[in-house]
Short mmCIF file of C-alpha atoms and ligand atoms in Angstrom, two decimals:
data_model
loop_
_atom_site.label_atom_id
_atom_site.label_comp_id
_atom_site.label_asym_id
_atom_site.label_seq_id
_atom_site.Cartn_x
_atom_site.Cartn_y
_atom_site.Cartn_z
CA UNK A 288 -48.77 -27.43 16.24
CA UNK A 289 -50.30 -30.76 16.54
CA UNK A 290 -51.70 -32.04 12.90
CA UNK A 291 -53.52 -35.31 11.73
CA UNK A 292 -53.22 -36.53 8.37
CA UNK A 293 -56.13 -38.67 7.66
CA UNK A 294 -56.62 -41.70 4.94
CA UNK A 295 -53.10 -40.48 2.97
CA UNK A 296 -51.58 -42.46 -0.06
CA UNK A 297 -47.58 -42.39 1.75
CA UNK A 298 -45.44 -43.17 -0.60
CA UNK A 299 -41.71 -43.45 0.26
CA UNK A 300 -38.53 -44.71 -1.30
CA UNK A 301 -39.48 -48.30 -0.84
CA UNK A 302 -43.22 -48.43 -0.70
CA UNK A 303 -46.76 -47.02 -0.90
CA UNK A 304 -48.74 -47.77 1.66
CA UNK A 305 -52.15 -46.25 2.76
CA UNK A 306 -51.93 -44.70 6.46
CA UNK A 307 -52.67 -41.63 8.64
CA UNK A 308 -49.86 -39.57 9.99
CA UNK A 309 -50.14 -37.31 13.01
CA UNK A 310 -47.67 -34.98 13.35
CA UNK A 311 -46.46 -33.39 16.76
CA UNK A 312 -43.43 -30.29 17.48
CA UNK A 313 -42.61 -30.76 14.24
CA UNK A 314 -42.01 -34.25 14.03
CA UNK A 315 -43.46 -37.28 12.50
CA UNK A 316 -45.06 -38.57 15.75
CA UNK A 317 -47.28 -41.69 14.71
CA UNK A 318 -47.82 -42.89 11.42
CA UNK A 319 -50.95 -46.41 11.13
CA UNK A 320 -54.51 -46.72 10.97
CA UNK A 321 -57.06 -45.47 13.31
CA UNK A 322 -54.44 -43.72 15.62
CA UNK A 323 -54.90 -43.37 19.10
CA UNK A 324 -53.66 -39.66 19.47
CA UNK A 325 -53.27 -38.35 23.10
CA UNK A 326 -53.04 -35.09 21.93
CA UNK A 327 -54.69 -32.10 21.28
CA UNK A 328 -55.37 -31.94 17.57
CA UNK A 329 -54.86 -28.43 15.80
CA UNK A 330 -55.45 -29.44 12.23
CA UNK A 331 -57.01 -32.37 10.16
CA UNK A 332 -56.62 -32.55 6.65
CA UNK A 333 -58.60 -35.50 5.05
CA UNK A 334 -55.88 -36.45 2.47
CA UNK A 335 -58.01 -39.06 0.71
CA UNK A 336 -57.45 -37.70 -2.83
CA UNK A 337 -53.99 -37.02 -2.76
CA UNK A 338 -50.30 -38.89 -2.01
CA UNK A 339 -48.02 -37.80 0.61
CA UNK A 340 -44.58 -37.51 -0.23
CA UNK A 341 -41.32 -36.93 1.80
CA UNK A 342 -40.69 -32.57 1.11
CA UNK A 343 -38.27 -32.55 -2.06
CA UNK A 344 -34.73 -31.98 -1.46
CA UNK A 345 -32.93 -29.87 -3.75
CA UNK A 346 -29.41 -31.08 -3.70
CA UNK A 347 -27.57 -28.03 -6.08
CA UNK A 348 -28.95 -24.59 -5.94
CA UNK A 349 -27.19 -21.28 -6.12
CA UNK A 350 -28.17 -18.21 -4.19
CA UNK A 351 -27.72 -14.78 -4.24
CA UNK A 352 -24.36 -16.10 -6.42
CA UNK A 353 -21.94 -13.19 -7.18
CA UNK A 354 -20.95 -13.01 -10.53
CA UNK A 355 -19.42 -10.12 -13.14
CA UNK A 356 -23.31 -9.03 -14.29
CA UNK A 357 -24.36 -9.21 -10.58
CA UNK A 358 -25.88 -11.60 -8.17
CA UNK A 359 -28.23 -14.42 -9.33
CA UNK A 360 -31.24 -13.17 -9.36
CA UNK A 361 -32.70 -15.28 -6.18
CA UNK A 362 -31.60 -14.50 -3.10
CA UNK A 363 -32.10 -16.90 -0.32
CA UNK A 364 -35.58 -15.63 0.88
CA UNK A 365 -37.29 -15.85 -2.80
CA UNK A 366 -35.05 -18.66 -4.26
CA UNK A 367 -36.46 -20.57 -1.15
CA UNK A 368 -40.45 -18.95 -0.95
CA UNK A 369 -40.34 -20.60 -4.92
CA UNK A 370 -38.99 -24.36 -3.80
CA UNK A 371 -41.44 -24.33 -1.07
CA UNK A 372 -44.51 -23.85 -3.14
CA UNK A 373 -43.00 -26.23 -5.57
CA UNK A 374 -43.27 -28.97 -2.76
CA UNK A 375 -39.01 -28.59 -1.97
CA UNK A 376 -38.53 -28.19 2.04
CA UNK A 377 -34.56 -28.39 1.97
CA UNK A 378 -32.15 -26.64 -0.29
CA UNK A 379 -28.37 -27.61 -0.65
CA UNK A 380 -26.37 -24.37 -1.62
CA UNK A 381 -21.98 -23.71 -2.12
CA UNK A 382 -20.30 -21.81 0.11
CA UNK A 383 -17.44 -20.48 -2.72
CA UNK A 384 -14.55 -18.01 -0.59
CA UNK A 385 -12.52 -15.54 -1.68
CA UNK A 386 -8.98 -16.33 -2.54
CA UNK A 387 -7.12 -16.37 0.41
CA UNK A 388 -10.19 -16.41 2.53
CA UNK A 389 -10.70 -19.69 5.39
CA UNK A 390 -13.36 -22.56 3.82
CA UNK A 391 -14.31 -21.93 7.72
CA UNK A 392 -15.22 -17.82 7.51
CA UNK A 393 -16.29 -18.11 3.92
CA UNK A 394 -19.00 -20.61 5.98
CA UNK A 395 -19.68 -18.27 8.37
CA UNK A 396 -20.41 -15.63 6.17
CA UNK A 397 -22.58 -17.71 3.63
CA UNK A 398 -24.90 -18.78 6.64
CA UNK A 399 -25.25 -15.35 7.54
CA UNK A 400 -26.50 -14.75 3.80
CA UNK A 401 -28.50 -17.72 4.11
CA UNK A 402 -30.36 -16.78 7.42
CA UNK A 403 -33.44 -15.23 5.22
CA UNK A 404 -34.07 -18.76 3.73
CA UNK A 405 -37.36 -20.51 4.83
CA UNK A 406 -36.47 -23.96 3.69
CA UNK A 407 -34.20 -25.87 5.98
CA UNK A 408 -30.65 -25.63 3.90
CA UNK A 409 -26.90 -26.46 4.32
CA UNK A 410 -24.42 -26.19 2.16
CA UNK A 411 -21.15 -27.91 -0.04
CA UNK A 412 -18.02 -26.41 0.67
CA UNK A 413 -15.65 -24.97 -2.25
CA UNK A 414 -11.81 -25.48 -1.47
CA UNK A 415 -10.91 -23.01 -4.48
CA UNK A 416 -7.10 -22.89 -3.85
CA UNK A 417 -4.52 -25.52 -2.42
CA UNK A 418 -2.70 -23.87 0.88
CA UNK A 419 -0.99 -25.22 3.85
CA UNK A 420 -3.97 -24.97 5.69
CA UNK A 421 -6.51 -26.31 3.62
CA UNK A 422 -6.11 -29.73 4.79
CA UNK A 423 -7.50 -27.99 8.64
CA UNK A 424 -9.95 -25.83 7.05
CA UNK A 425 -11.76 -29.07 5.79
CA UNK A 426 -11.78 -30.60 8.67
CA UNK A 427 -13.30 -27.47 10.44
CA UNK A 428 -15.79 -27.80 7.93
CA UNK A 429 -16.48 -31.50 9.19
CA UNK A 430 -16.73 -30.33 12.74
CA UNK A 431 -19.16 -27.29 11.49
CA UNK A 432 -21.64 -29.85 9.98
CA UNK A 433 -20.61 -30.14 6.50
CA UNK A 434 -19.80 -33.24 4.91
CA UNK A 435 -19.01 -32.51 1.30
CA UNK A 436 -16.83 -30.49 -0.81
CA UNK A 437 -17.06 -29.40 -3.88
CA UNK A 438 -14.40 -28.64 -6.77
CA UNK A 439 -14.72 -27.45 -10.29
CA UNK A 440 -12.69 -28.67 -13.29
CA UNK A 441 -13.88 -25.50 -15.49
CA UNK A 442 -13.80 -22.28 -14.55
CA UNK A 443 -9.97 -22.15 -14.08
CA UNK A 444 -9.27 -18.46 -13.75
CA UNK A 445 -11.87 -17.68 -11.18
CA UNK A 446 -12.96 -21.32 -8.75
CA UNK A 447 -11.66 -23.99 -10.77
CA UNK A 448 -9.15 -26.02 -9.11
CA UNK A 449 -6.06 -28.08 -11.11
CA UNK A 450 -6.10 -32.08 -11.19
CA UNK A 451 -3.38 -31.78 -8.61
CA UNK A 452 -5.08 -29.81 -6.12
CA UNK A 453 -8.38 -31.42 -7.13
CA UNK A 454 -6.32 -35.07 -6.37
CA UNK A 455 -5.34 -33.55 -2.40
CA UNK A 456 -8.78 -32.29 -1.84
CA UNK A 457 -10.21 -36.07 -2.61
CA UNK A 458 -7.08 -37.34 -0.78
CA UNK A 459 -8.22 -35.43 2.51
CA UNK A 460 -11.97 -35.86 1.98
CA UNK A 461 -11.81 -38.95 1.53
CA UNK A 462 -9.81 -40.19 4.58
CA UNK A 463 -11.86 -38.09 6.93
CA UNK A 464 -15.17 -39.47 5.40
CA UNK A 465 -16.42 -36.82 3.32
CA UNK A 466 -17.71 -36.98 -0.25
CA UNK A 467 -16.28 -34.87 -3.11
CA UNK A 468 -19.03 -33.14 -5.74
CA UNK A 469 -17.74 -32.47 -9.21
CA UNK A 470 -18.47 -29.75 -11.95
CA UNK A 471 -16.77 -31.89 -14.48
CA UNK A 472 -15.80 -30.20 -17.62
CA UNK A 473 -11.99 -29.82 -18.90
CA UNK A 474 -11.83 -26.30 -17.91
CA UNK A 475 -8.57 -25.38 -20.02
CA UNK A 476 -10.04 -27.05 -23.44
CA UNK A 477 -13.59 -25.09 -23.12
CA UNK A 478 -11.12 -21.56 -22.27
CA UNK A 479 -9.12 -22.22 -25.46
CA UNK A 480 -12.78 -22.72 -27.55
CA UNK A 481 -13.68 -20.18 -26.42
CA UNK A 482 -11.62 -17.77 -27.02
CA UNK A 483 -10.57 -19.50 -30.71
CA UNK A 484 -14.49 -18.44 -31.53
CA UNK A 485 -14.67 -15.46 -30.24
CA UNK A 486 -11.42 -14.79 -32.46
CA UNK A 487 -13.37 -15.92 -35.38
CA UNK A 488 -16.78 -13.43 -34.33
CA UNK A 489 -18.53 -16.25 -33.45
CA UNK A 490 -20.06 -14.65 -30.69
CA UNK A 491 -23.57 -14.91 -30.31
CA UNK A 492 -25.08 -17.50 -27.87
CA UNK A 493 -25.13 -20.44 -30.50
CA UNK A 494 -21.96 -20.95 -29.76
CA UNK A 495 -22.11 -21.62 -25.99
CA UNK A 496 -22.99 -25.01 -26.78
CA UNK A 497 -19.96 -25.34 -29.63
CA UNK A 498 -17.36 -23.92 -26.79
CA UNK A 499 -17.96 -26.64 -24.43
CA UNK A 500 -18.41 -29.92 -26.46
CA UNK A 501 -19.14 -33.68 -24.82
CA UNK A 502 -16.14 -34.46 -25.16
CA UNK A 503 -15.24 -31.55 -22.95
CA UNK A 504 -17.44 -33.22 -19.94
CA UNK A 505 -16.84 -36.82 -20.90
CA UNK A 506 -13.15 -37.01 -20.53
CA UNK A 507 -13.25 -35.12 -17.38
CA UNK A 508 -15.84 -37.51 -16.13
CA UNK A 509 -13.35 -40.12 -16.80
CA UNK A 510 -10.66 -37.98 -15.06
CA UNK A 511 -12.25 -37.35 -11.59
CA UNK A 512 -13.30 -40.91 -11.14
CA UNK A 513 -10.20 -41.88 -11.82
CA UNK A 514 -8.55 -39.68 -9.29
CA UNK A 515 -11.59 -40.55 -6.87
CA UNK A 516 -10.16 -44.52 -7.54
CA UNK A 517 -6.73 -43.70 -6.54
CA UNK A 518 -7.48 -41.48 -3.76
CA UNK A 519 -10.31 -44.08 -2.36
CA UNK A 520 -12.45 -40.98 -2.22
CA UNK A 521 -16.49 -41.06 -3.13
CA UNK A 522 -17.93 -38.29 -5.20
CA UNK A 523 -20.82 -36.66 -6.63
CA UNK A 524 -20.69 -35.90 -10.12
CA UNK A 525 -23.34 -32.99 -10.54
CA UNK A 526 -25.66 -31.66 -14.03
CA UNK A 527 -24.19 -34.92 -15.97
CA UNK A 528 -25.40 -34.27 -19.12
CA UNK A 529 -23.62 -36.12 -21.96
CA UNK A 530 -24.85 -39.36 -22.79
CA UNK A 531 -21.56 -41.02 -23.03
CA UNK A 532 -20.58 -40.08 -19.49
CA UNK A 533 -22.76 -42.54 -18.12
CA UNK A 534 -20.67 -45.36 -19.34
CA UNK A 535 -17.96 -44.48 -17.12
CA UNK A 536 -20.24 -43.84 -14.61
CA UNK A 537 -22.16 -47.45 -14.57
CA UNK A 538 -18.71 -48.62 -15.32
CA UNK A 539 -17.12 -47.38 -11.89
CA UNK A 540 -20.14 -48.40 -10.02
CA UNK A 541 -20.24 -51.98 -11.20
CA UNK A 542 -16.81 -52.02 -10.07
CA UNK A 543 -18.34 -50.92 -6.53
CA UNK A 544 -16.18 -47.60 -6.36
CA UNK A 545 -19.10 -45.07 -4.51
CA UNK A 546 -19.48 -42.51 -7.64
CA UNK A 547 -23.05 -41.05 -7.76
CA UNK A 548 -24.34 -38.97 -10.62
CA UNK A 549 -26.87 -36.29 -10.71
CA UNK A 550 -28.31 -35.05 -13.87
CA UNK A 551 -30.91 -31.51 -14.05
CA UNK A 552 -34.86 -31.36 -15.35
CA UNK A 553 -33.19 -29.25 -18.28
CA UNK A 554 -30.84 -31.96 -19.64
CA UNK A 555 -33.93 -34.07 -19.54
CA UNK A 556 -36.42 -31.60 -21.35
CA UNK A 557 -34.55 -29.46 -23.45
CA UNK A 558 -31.76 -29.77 -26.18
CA UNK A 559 -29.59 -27.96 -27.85
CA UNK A 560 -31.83 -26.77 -30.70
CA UNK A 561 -32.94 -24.18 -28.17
CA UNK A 562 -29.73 -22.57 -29.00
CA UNK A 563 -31.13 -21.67 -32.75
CA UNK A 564 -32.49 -17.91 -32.68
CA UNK A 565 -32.15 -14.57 -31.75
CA UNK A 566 -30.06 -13.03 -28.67
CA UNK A 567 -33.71 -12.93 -26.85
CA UNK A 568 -34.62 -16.59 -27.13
CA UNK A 569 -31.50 -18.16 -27.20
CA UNK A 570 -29.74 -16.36 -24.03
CA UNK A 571 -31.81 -17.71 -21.12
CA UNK A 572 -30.05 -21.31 -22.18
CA UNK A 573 -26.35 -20.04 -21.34
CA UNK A 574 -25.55 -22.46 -18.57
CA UNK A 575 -23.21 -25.16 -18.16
CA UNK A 576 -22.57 -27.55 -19.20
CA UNK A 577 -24.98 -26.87 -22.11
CA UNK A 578 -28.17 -27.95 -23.44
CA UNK A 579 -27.37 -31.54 -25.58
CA UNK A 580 -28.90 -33.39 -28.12
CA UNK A 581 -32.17 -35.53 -28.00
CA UNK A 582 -30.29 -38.82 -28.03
CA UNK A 583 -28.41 -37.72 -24.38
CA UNK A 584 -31.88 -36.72 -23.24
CA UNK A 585 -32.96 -40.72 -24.10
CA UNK A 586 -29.87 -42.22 -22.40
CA UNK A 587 -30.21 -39.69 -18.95
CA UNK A 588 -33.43 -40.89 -18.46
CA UNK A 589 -32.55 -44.48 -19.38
CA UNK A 590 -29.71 -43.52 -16.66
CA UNK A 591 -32.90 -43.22 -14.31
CA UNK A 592 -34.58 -45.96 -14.86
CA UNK A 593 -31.43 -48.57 -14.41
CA UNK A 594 -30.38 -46.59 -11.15
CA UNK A 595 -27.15 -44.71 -12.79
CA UNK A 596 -28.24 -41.52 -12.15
CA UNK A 597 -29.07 -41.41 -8.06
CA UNK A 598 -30.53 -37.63 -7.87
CA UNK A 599 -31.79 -34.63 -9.87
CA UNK A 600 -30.94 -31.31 -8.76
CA UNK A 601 -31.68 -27.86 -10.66
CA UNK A 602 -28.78 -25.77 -10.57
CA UNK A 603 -31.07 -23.09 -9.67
CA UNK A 604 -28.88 -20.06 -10.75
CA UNK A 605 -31.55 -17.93 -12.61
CA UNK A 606 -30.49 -14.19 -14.05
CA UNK A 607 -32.51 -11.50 -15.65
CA UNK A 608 -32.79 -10.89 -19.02
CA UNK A 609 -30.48 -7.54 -18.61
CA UNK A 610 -27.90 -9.22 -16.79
CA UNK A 611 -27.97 -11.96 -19.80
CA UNK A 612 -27.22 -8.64 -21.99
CA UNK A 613 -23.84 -8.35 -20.61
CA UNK A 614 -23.15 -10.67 -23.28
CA UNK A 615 -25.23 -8.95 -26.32
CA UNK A 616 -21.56 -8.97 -28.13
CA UNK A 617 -19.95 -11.94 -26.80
CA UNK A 618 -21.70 -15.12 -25.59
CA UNK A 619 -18.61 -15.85 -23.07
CA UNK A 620 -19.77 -12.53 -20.85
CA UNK A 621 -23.68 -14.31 -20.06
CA UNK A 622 -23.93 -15.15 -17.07
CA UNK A 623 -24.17 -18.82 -17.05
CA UNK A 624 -27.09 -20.27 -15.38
CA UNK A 625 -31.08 -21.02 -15.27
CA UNK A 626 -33.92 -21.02 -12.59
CA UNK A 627 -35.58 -24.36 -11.77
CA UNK A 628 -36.24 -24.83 -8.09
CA UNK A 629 -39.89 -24.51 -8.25
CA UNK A 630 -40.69 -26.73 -11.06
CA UNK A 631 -38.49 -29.52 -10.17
CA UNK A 632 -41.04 -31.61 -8.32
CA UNK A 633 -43.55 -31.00 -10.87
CA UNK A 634 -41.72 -31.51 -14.24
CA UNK A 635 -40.50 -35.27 -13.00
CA UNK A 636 -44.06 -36.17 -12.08
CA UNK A 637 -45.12 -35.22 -15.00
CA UNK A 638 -42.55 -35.80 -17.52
CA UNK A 639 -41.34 -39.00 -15.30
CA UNK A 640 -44.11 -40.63 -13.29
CA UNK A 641 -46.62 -40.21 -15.75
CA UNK A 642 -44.89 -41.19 -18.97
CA UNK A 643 -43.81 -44.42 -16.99
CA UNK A 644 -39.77 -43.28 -16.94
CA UNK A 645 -39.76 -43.69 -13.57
CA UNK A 646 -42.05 -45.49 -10.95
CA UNK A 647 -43.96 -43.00 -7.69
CA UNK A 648 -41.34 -44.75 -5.33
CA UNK A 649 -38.27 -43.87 -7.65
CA UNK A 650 -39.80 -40.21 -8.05
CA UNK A 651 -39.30 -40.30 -4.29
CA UNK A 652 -35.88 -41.87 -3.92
CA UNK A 653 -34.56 -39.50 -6.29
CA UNK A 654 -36.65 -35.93 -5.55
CA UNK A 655 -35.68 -36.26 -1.75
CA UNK A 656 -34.51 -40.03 -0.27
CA UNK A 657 -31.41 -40.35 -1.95
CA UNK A 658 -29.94 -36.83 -1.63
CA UNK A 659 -30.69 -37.06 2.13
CA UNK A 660 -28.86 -40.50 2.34
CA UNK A 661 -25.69 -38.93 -0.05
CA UNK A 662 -25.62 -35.53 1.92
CA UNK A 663 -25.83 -37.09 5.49
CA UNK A 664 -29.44 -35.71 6.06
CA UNK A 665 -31.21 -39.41 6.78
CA UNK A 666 -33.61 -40.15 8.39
CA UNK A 667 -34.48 -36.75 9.51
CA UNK A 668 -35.19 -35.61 6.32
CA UNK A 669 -35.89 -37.61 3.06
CA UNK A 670 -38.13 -40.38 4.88
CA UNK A 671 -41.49 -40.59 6.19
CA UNK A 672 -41.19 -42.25 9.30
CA UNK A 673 -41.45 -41.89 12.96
CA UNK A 674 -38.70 -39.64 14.24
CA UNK A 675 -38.15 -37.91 10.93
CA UNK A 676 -38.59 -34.42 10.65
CA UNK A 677 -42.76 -33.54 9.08
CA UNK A 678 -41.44 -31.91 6.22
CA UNK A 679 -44.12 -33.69 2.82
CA UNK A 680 -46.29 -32.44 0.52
CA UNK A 681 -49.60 -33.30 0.16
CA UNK A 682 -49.70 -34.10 -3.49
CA UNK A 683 -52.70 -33.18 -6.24
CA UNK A 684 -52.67 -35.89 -9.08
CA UNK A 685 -54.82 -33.68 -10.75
CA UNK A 686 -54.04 -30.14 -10.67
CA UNK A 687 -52.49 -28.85 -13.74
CA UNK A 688 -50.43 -26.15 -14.69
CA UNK A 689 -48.65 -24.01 -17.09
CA UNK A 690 -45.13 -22.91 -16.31
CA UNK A 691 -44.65 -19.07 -17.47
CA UNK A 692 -42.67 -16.13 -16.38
CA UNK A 693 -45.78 -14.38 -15.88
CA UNK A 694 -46.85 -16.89 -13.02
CA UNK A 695 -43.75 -18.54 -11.86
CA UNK A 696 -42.35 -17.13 -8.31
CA UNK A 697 -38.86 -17.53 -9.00
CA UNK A 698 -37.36 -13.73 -8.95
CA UNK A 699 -36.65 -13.88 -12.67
CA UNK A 700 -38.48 -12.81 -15.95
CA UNK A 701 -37.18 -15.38 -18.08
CA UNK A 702 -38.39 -19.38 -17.38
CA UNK A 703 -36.32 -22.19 -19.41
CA UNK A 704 -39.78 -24.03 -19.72
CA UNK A 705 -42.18 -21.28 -20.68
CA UNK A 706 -45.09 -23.27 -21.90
CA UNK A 707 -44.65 -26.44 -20.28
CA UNK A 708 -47.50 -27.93 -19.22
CA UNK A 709 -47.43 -30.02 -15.91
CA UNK A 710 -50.24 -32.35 -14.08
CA UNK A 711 -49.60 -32.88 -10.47
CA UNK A 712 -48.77 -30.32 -7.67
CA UNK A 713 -48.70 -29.73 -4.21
CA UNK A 714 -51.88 -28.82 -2.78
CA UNK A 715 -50.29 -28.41 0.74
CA UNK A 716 -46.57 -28.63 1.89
CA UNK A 717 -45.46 -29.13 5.67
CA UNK A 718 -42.03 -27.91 6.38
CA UNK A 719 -40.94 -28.92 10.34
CA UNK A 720 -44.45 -29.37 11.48
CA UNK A 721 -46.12 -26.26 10.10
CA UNK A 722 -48.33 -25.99 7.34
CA UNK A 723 -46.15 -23.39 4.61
CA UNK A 724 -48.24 -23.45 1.29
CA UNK A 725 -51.99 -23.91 0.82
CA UNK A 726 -53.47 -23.38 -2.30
CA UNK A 727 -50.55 -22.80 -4.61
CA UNK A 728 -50.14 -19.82 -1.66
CA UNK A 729 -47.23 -19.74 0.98
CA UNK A 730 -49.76 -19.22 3.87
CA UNK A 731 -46.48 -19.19 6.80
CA UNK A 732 -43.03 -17.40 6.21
CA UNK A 733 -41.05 -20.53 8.16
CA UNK A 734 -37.51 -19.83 9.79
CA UNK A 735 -35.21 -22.21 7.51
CA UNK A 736 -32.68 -23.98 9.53
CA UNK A 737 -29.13 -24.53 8.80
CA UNK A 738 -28.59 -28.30 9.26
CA UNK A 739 -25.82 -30.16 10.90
CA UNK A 740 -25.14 -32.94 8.56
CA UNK A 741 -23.34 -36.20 9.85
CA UNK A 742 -20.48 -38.18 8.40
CA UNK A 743 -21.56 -41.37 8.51
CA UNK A 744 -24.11 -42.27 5.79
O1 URP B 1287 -24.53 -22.52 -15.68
C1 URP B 1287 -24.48 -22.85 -14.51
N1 URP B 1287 -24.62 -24.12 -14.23
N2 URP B 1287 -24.28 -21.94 -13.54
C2 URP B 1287 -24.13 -22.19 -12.16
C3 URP B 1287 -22.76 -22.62 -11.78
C4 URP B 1287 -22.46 -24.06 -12.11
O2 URP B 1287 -21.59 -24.33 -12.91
O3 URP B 1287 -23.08 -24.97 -11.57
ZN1 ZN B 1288 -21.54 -26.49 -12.28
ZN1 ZN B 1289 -24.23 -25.41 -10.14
#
């Protein structure tokens, strides 16, 4: 399909600039004024009223995620169907094996899972266990396309990893060229809350927040980058969302060691008063790390502004309200996790660009430029630009919305932002070349590639 893009606001990374695009086998073919096109034309859209951005990439999702109260409540096909009308074209997922199972089958197996998804998606790779063939599996990995791993300091008894093995994976990442991603919270300190509550009948979900303190994130911030230091290894710390973390962040990368941080729309928006209530309100804010206080929301976003914090992702990892019951009794049995992939784009236009936190270009950098450049995804995605794959959404200034269970399409009938009200939205979104979502409708089901992501970035 051969469209034209006519009289569009493009605004990338580095600049806004006004331009036509045409777009040809779903590539950016031409992008200036008054283009000579030598090509049949299949579709115009007169884009005079709205800005084209690069398609949002969600760098941390979860899927169809397997956990005691059953599988996230998105699967691939409407986890993906939700980013896309949200104006996300690419979704970064885990790949998390079984023990004893290769990083290389548990790959082949997740892409199988993954083959319903109609955004373009690859994944980061979970080393969840130390062996003597870990070091190979990794680089299998490498060869299969992927390019980061990822290791959790929580979660001990199920995929957490120790500092030990956590210091080999970043010793073999980082020599082959990979990047290491981080869930950093002290996993052992958080178990031993935990359970010290519980032993007191402090069960309900208010204290969630009380089991896994800053503290609890902060010191294992500190921890992985200084493993990532000794090991000469760069990571990705994902959902930062303590305040004080950010210190040792800026610290690291003043002292030009590559440490990136991502933070989530619901450290930005919400705070831990959400955890005052009944079982009902409060449960849909089990995730983790938790919901913090209003000064960490001020110093994330200053994070933003001064370049700390690179990317947002959602840690899409929504659950029903009757798999949240699993932990009616005891708040350590919720299933941990939120939806978000839809609203993303939305909530940091409006909440970001519009209250002057962050400028149109930065919106762009961080919704889809700088996760392709971390991931090893640019310049075919997160760029407009000759060559690069047509994945952008046409974006409304002006249409306005109210986020609500009742009209969200995430598979899920709870929504962390019930009432929010956003301005902005995509009016269309182009994923490879074809036109996906028209009118706040997906109006094409798209094939979703699984992308072969480079080393070198
Ligand atoms: O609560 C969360 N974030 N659930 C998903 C898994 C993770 O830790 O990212
Ligand atoms: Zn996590
Ligand atoms: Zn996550």
């Amino acid at each position: 399909m051969n469209i034209l893009i006519q009289y569009a606001t493009i605004v990338t990374s580095k600049q806004s600039f006004n331009a036509d695009i045409f777009i040809s086998n779903g590539k950016i073919a031409q992008i200036g004024s008054s283009l000579q096109i030598l090509k049949p034309i299949d579709k115009i859209i007169d884009a005079s009223a709205y800005f084209v951005f690069p398609g949002g990439i969600d760098p941390h999702v979860h899927m169809h995620l397997p956990t005691p109260a059953g599988y996230s409540a998105d699967d691939f096909a409407t986890g993906s169907k939700a980013a896309l009308l949200g104006g996300t074209t690419t979704l970064l997922d885990f790949v998390t094996p079984q023990k004893g199972q290769s990083l290389i089958d548990a790959l082949i197996d997740r892409k199988e899972e993954a083959n319903s998804s109609l955004c373009d998606y690859s994944f980061h790779v979970s080393p969840i266990e130390w062996t003597k063939t870990t070091r190979q599996e990794i680089k299998d990995c490498i060869e299969a396309g992927i390019t980061s791993f990822k290791v959790y300091m929580a979660y001990k008894e199920t995929v957490g990893l120790n500092d030990e093995d956590i210091f080999k994976v970043m010793h073999t990442v980082g020599k082959l060229g990979g990047i290491v991603t981080l869930h950093c919270e002290s996993g052992d300190k958080v178990e031993e809350l935990r359970n010290k509550l519980a032993g007191e009948n402090k069960v309900s979900p208010e204290y969630h927040p009380v089991s896994r303190p800053p503290e609890t994130e902060t010191e294992s911030v500190q921890m992985a980058i200084e493993m990532a230091k000794l090991t000469k290894c760069p990571i990705y710390i994902v959902h930062t969302s303590v305040g004080n973390s950010l210190e040792f962040i800026e610290k690291a990368q003043q002292e030009k060691q590559q440490v990136y941080s991502e933070t989530c729309p619901h450290y930005l928006l919400l705070n831990d008063a959400k955890y005052k209530g009944d079982f009902k309100e409060t449960a849909k804010y089990v995730l983790s790390p938790p919901l913090r206080k209003k000064e960490d929301q001020n110093m994330l976003w200053d994070a933003i502004r001064n370049g700390i914090i690179k990317t947002i992702g959602t840690d899409h990892c929504p659950f029903n309200f009757k798999q949240k019951q699993a932990g009616i009794n005891d708040f350590r049995k919720i299933p941990n996790g939120a939806g978000g992939v839809e609203h993303r784009m939305q909530l940091l236009y409006t909440y970001g660009v519009l209250r002057n936190r962050m400028s149109y270009n930065q919106f762009v950098d961080i919704t889809s430029t700088q996760p392709a450049k971390i991931f090893g995804l640019y310049p075919q995605k997160g760029e407009i630009a000759v060559g690069s794959d047509a994945d952008m959404v046409i974006w409304n200034p002006k249409k306005e919305n109210t986020i609500t269970a009742q009209n969200h399409h995430q598979n899920c009938d709870l929504e962390i932002y019930e009432g929010f009200k956003t301005i902005g939205a995509p009016e269309i979104v182009i994923a490879n070349g074809q036109i996906v979502v028209e009118n706040k409708k997906l109006v094409s089901s798209p094939k979703g590639n699984f992308l072969k992501r480079k080393i070198e970035y």
